[in-house]
Amino acid sequence: MLRHKLLSFINRQLQRLIVEHVGIDLGTVNTLIYKEKHGVILNEPSAIAINKLSGEVIAVGRPALEMLGREPIDTVVYRPMKDGSIADYDLAEKMLKAFLKLAGIGRRCKFLHVVTGTPSLSTSVERRALKAAAKSIGARWVSLVEEGLAAALGAGIINNATGATMVVDIGGGTSDITIASNSGIIYSSSIPMAGNAMTQAVLEVIQRKYKMLIGEQAAEAVKIKLGAALLDPLQENDELMPVIGKAQPDFRVREFFVSASDIIQALEKPVNTIVEAVRQAVEQTTPNVAADLYRNGITLTGGGSLLRGIDKKFNEELQLPVTIAQRPLEAVVLGIGKLLASPLLLERYQIKEHSIEWDNEKASSYSTI
Ligand code: ADP
Ligand code: MG
């Protein structure tokens, strides 16, 4: 027994010398990289700028996104991820390679082990593409985990709470709902309604009501400054924000003022859709799980959980305690970080090979309990 323990300890230490363990959260909007013992070493928008003629990579991450809508004529800015999965394999691979280089991963002659998250309802094809992308950037081994589970670990709620807890990860493309306990996932579902849909709703209301065209980043800024999940009953005056755009139909450039109440109204639909998906998840639970959720409540993660008042809205609608994770944008990659530090936890929570073969239809039946 003692000999066995000693051997496995030596094995682990040797492995540490020759293997570099890295966690990647390849999100629709943001990509984060975590390195064992260093923490989060990269946090950049999932964007890449390419020269149209030569195919050369001009920029990745923030500098690439800043070019969006003002690209030089020979340059195109792409976002290779859509709804949490790879939409353009070649570009995703190029972007990941550039991010790894930026983060200084793979410089030393070590074998690379990548742990990465995937949305709960990703198809077997999408999961295979993710694994292949990780292999193409030099990973010798790739482990996949469900993002919702990683978010729950990162937010520190499984392993702490007894019984079941729920995490709602509101990202850019999808909102992922996961009910999990220390033993694993009890329920998971995903809807294509999250931060990007909220920004789209802002663009639409500005076009419809103000007859103005603005850029995506400007709409994002309006959403962040004025957006909320609820009207604040204490606020007497409607807050206004100056924005520059192009008037329709004459396309003259001018400054105009957007009101918070218009933005909050525009966000009602996407926010309610997410609330309803969570309501459905709660309704489908067994009485035991429902009782656990009543005690443990819901934790919100992902950038969308930074929308003002979203915790209060969920609480009012669902009558369950709601908290926002301490580092909502990093929750998934921090959870992956915990898995990197514990081979036992990784073994328990990683998606096993046979489940990678599941197709979407089977996976959705898995989401009903
Ligand atoms: P993903 O994991 O899909 O890449 P993230 O969890 O990084 O997504 O969240 C990105 C989304 O969060 C974007 O749609 C962004 O607009 C939104 N977001 C970030 N900060 C805020 C904020 N303060 N208020 C509302 N939405 C926000
Ligand atoms: Mg995410």
PDB file of C-alpha atoms in Angstrom, residues 227-352:
ATOM      1  CA  GLY A 227     -28.506  48.221 -19.508  1.00  0.00           C
ATOM      2  CA  ALA A 228     -30.267  46.506 -16.626  1.00  0.00           C
ATOM      3  CA  ALA A 229     -32.526  43.528 -16.109  1.00  0.00           C
ATOM      4  CA  LEU A 230     -35.021  45.631 -14.149  1.00  0.00           C
ATOM      5  CA  LEU A 231     -36.141  49.254 -14.060  1.00  0.00           C
ATOM      6  CA  ASP A 232     -34.818  50.836 -10.875  1.00  0.00           C
ATOM      7  CA  PRO A 233     -37.929  52.084  -9.030  1.00  0.00           C
ATOM      8  CA  LEU A 234     -35.782  54.532  -7.012  1.00  0.00           C
ATOM      9  CA  GLN A 235     -34.328  56.230 -10.070  1.00  0.00           C
ATOM     10  CA  GLU A 236     -36.423  59.335 -10.763  1.00  0.00           C
ATOM     11  CA  ASN A 237     -34.730  60.630 -13.905  1.00  0.00           C
ATOM     12  CA  ASP A 238     -34.096  58.516 -16.941  1.00  0.00           C
ATOM     13  CA  GLU A 239     -30.324  58.256 -17.424  1.00  0.00           C
ATOM     14  CA  LEU A 240     -29.064  59.425 -20.825  1.00  0.00           C
ATOM     15  CA  MET A 241     -25.904  58.531 -22.722  1.00  0.00           C
ATOM     16  CA  PRO A 242     -24.449  60.418 -25.688  1.00  0.00           C
ATOM     17  CA  VAL A 243     -23.675  58.217 -28.704  1.00  0.00           C
ATOM     18  CA  ILE A 244     -22.372  59.060 -32.173  1.00  0.00           C
ATOM     19  CA  GLY A 245     -23.982  57.364 -35.127  1.00  0.00           C
ATOM     20  CA  LYS A 246     -25.203  57.685 -38.683  1.00  0.00           C
ATOM     21  CA  ALA A 247     -28.721  58.978 -39.165  1.00  0.00           C
ATOM     22  CA  GLN A 248     -31.139  57.144 -41.402  1.00  0.00           C
ATOM     23  CA  PRO A 249     -32.035  57.669 -44.190  1.00  0.00           C
ATOM     24  CA  ASP A 250     -29.592  60.514 -45.013  1.00  0.00           C
ATOM     25  CA  PHE A 251     -26.531  58.882 -43.330  1.00  0.00           C
ATOM     26  CA  ARG A 252     -25.437  62.156 -41.721  1.00  0.00           C
ATOM     27  CA  VAL A 253     -23.163  61.709 -38.704  1.00  0.00           C
ATOM     28  CA  ARG A 254     -24.521  63.162 -35.478  1.00  0.00           C
ATOM     29  CA  GLU A 255     -24.532  62.808 -31.730  1.00  0.00           C
ATOM     30  CA  PHE A 256     -27.748  61.714 -30.047  1.00  0.00           C
ATOM     31  CA  PHE A 257     -28.849  60.699 -26.559  1.00  0.00           C
ATOM     32  CA  VAL A 258     -30.013  57.199 -25.721  1.00  0.00           C
ATOM     33  CA  SER A 259     -32.236  56.710 -22.682  1.00  0.00           C
ATOM     34  CA  ALA A 260     -31.751  53.932 -20.137  1.00  0.00           C
ATOM     35  CA  SER A 261     -35.446  53.066 -20.059  1.00  0.00           C
ATOM     36  CA  ASP A 262     -35.428  52.283 -23.812  1.00  0.00           C
ATOM     37  CA  ILE A 263     -32.426  50.013 -23.384  1.00  0.00           C
ATOM     38  CA  ILE A 264     -33.883  48.247 -20.353  1.00  0.00           C
ATOM     39  CA  GLN A 265     -37.110  47.646 -22.279  1.00  0.00           C
ATOM     40  CA  ALA A 266     -35.164  46.264 -25.246  1.00  0.00           C
ATOM     41  CA  LEU A 267     -33.303  43.861 -22.952  1.00  0.00           C
ATOM     42  CA  GLU A 268     -36.524  42.508 -21.433  1.00  0.00           C
ATOM     43  CA  LYS A 269     -37.056  39.889 -24.123  1.00  0.00           C
ATOM     44  CA  PRO A 270     -33.602  38.269 -24.080  1.00  0.00           C
ATOM     45  CA  VAL A 271     -33.483  38.379 -20.271  1.00  0.00           C
ATOM     46  CA  ASN A 272     -36.958  36.840 -19.957  1.00  0.00           C
ATOM     47  CA  THR A 273     -36.037  34.057 -22.392  1.00  0.00           C
ATOM     48  CA  ILE A 274     -33.092  33.110 -20.158  1.00  0.00           C
ATOM     49  CA  VAL A 275     -35.267  33.290 -17.013  1.00  0.00           C
ATOM     50  CA  GLU A 276     -37.867  31.018 -18.663  1.00  0.00           C
ATOM     51  CA  ALA A 277     -35.222  28.431 -19.595  1.00  0.00           C
ATOM     52  CA  VAL A 278     -34.067  28.402 -15.974  1.00  0.00           C
ATOM     53  CA  ARG A 279     -37.690  28.112 -14.785  1.00  0.00           C
ATOM     54  CA  GLN A 280     -38.150  25.075 -17.029  1.00  0.00           C
ATOM     55  CA  ALA A 281     -34.997  23.505 -15.618  1.00  0.00           C
ATOM     56  CA  VAL A 282     -36.220  24.036 -12.057  1.00  0.00           C
ATOM     57  CA  GLU A 283     -39.674  22.655 -12.921  1.00  0.00           C
ATOM     58  CA  GLN A 284     -38.160  19.474 -14.303  1.00  0.00           C
ATOM     59  CA  THR A 285     -36.190  18.627 -11.181  1.00  0.00           C
ATOM     60  CA  THR A 286     -37.087  15.901  -8.714  1.00  0.00           C
ATOM     61  CA  PRO A 287     -38.433  17.058  -5.316  1.00  0.00           C
ATOM     62  CA  ASN A 288     -35.048  16.300  -3.720  1.00  0.00           C
ATOM     63  CA  VAL A 289     -33.145  18.439  -6.183  1.00  0.00           C
ATOM     64  CA  ALA A 290     -35.779  21.194  -5.906  1.00  0.00           C
ATOM     65  CA  ALA A 291     -35.289  21.202  -2.121  1.00  0.00           C
ATOM     66  CA  ASP A 292     -31.502  21.418  -2.591  1.00  0.00           C
ATOM     67  CA  LEU A 293     -31.928  24.353  -4.970  1.00  0.00           C
ATOM     68  CA  TYR A 294     -34.210  26.057  -2.478  1.00  0.00           C
ATOM     69  CA  ARG A 295     -31.363  25.890   0.045  1.00  0.00           C
ATOM     70  CA  ASN A 296     -28.332  26.344  -2.212  1.00  0.00           C
ATOM     71  CA  GLY A 297     -29.864  28.667  -4.784  1.00  0.00           C
ATOM     72  CA  ILE A 298     -28.556  29.662  -8.195  1.00  0.00           C
ATOM     73  CA  THR A 299     -25.106  31.041  -9.049  1.00  0.00           C
ATOM     74  CA  LEU A 300     -24.706  33.231 -12.113  1.00  0.00           C
ATOM     75  CA  THR A 301     -21.461  33.258 -14.129  1.00  0.00           C
ATOM     76  CA  GLY A 302     -20.328  34.581 -17.531  1.00  0.00           C
ATOM     77  CA  GLY A 303     -20.211  38.182 -18.741  1.00  0.00           C
ATOM     78  CA  GLY A 304     -24.012  38.381 -19.016  1.00  0.00           C
ATOM     79  CA  SER A 305     -24.293  38.033 -15.242  1.00  0.00           C
ATOM     80  CA  LEU A 306     -22.729  41.517 -14.981  1.00  0.00           C
ATOM     81  CA  LEU A 307     -25.920  43.054 -16.364  1.00  0.00           C
ATOM     82  CA  ARG A 308     -27.204  45.279 -13.573  1.00  0.00           C
ATOM     83  CA  GLY A 309     -30.006  43.783 -11.482  1.00  0.00           C
ATOM     84  CA  ILE A 310     -29.941  40.365 -13.165  1.00  0.00           C
ATOM     85  CA  ASP A 311     -29.604  38.597  -9.795  1.00  0.00           C
ATOM     86  CA  LYS A 312     -32.615  40.486  -8.435  1.00  0.00           C
ATOM     87  CA  LYS A 313     -34.631  39.673 -11.566  1.00  0.00           C
ATOM     88  CA  PHE A 314     -33.869  35.929 -11.257  1.00  0.00           C
ATOM     89  CA  ASN A 315     -34.670  36.041  -7.565  1.00  0.00           C
ATOM     90  CA  GLU A 316     -38.011  37.796  -8.097  1.00  0.00           C
ATOM     91  CA  GLU A 317     -39.061  35.505 -10.929  1.00  0.00           C
ATOM     92  CA  LEU A 318     -37.932  32.192  -9.477  1.00  0.00           C
ATOM     93  CA  GLN A 319     -38.149  32.769  -5.735  1.00  0.00           C
ATOM     94  CA  LEU A 320     -34.762  31.147  -5.192  1.00  0.00           C
ATOM     95  CA  PRO A 321     -31.609  32.664  -3.675  1.00  0.00           C
ATOM     96  CA  VAL A 322     -29.350  34.041  -6.429  1.00  0.00           C
ATOM     97  CA  THR A 323     -25.692  35.056  -6.235  1.00  0.00           C
ATOM     98  CA  ILE A 324     -23.237  36.260  -8.837  1.00  0.00           C
ATOM     99  CA  ALA A 325     -19.888  34.457  -8.851  1.00  0.00           C
ATOM    100  CA  GLN A 326     -16.991  36.523  -7.573  1.00  0.00           C
ATOM    101  CA  ARG A 327     -15.118  36.421 -10.879  1.00  0.00           C
ATOM    102  CA  PRO A 328     -17.930  35.658 -13.328  1.00  0.00           C
ATOM    103  CA  LEU A 329     -15.901  36.145 -16.529  1.00  0.00           C
ATOM    104  CA  GLU A 330     -13.215  33.780 -15.291  1.00  0.00           C
ATOM    105  CA  ALA A 331     -15.365  31.133 -13.599  1.00  0.00           C
ATOM    106  CA  VAL A 332     -15.033  28.500 -16.367  1.00  0.00           C
ATOM    107  CA  VAL A 333     -11.262  28.773 -16.690  1.00  0.00           C
ATOM    108  CA  LEU A 334     -10.803  28.888 -12.897  1.00  0.00           C
ATOM    109  CA  GLY A 335     -12.837  25.666 -12.678  1.00  0.00           C
ATOM    110  CA  ILE A 336     -10.618  24.122 -15.339  1.00  0.00           C
ATOM    111  CA  GLY A 337      -7.656  25.326 -13.243  1.00  0.00           C
ATOM    112  CA  LYS A 338      -8.969  23.335 -10.283  1.00  0.00           C
ATOM    113  CA  LEU A 339      -9.164  20.259 -12.503  1.00  0.00           C
ATOM    114  CA  LEU A 340      -5.569  20.794 -13.650  1.00  0.00           C
ATOM    115  CA  ALA A 341      -4.456  20.770 -10.048  1.00  0.00           C
ATOM    116  CA  SER A 342      -6.291  17.566  -9.195  1.00  0.00           C
ATOM    117  CA  PRO A 343      -5.961  14.512 -11.479  1.00  0.00           C
ATOM    118  CA  LEU A 344      -8.626  12.770  -9.389  1.00  0.00           C
ATOM    119  CA  LEU A 345     -11.179  15.526  -9.944  1.00  0.00           C
ATOM    120  CA  LEU A 346     -10.276  15.659 -13.645  1.00  0.00           C
ATOM    121  CA  GLU A 347     -10.796  11.933 -13.966  1.00  0.00           C
ATOM    122  CA  ARG A 348     -14.177  12.240 -12.270  1.00  0.00           C
ATOM    123  CA  TYR A 349     -15.487  15.231 -14.226  1.00  0.00           C
ATOM    124  CA  GLN A 350     -13.987  14.965 -17.718  1.00  0.00           C
ATOM    125  CA  ILE A 351     -16.243  13.861 -20.559  1.00  0.00           C
ATOM    126  CA  LYS A 352     -15.541  10.194 -21.141  1.00  0.00           C
TER     127      LYS A 352
END
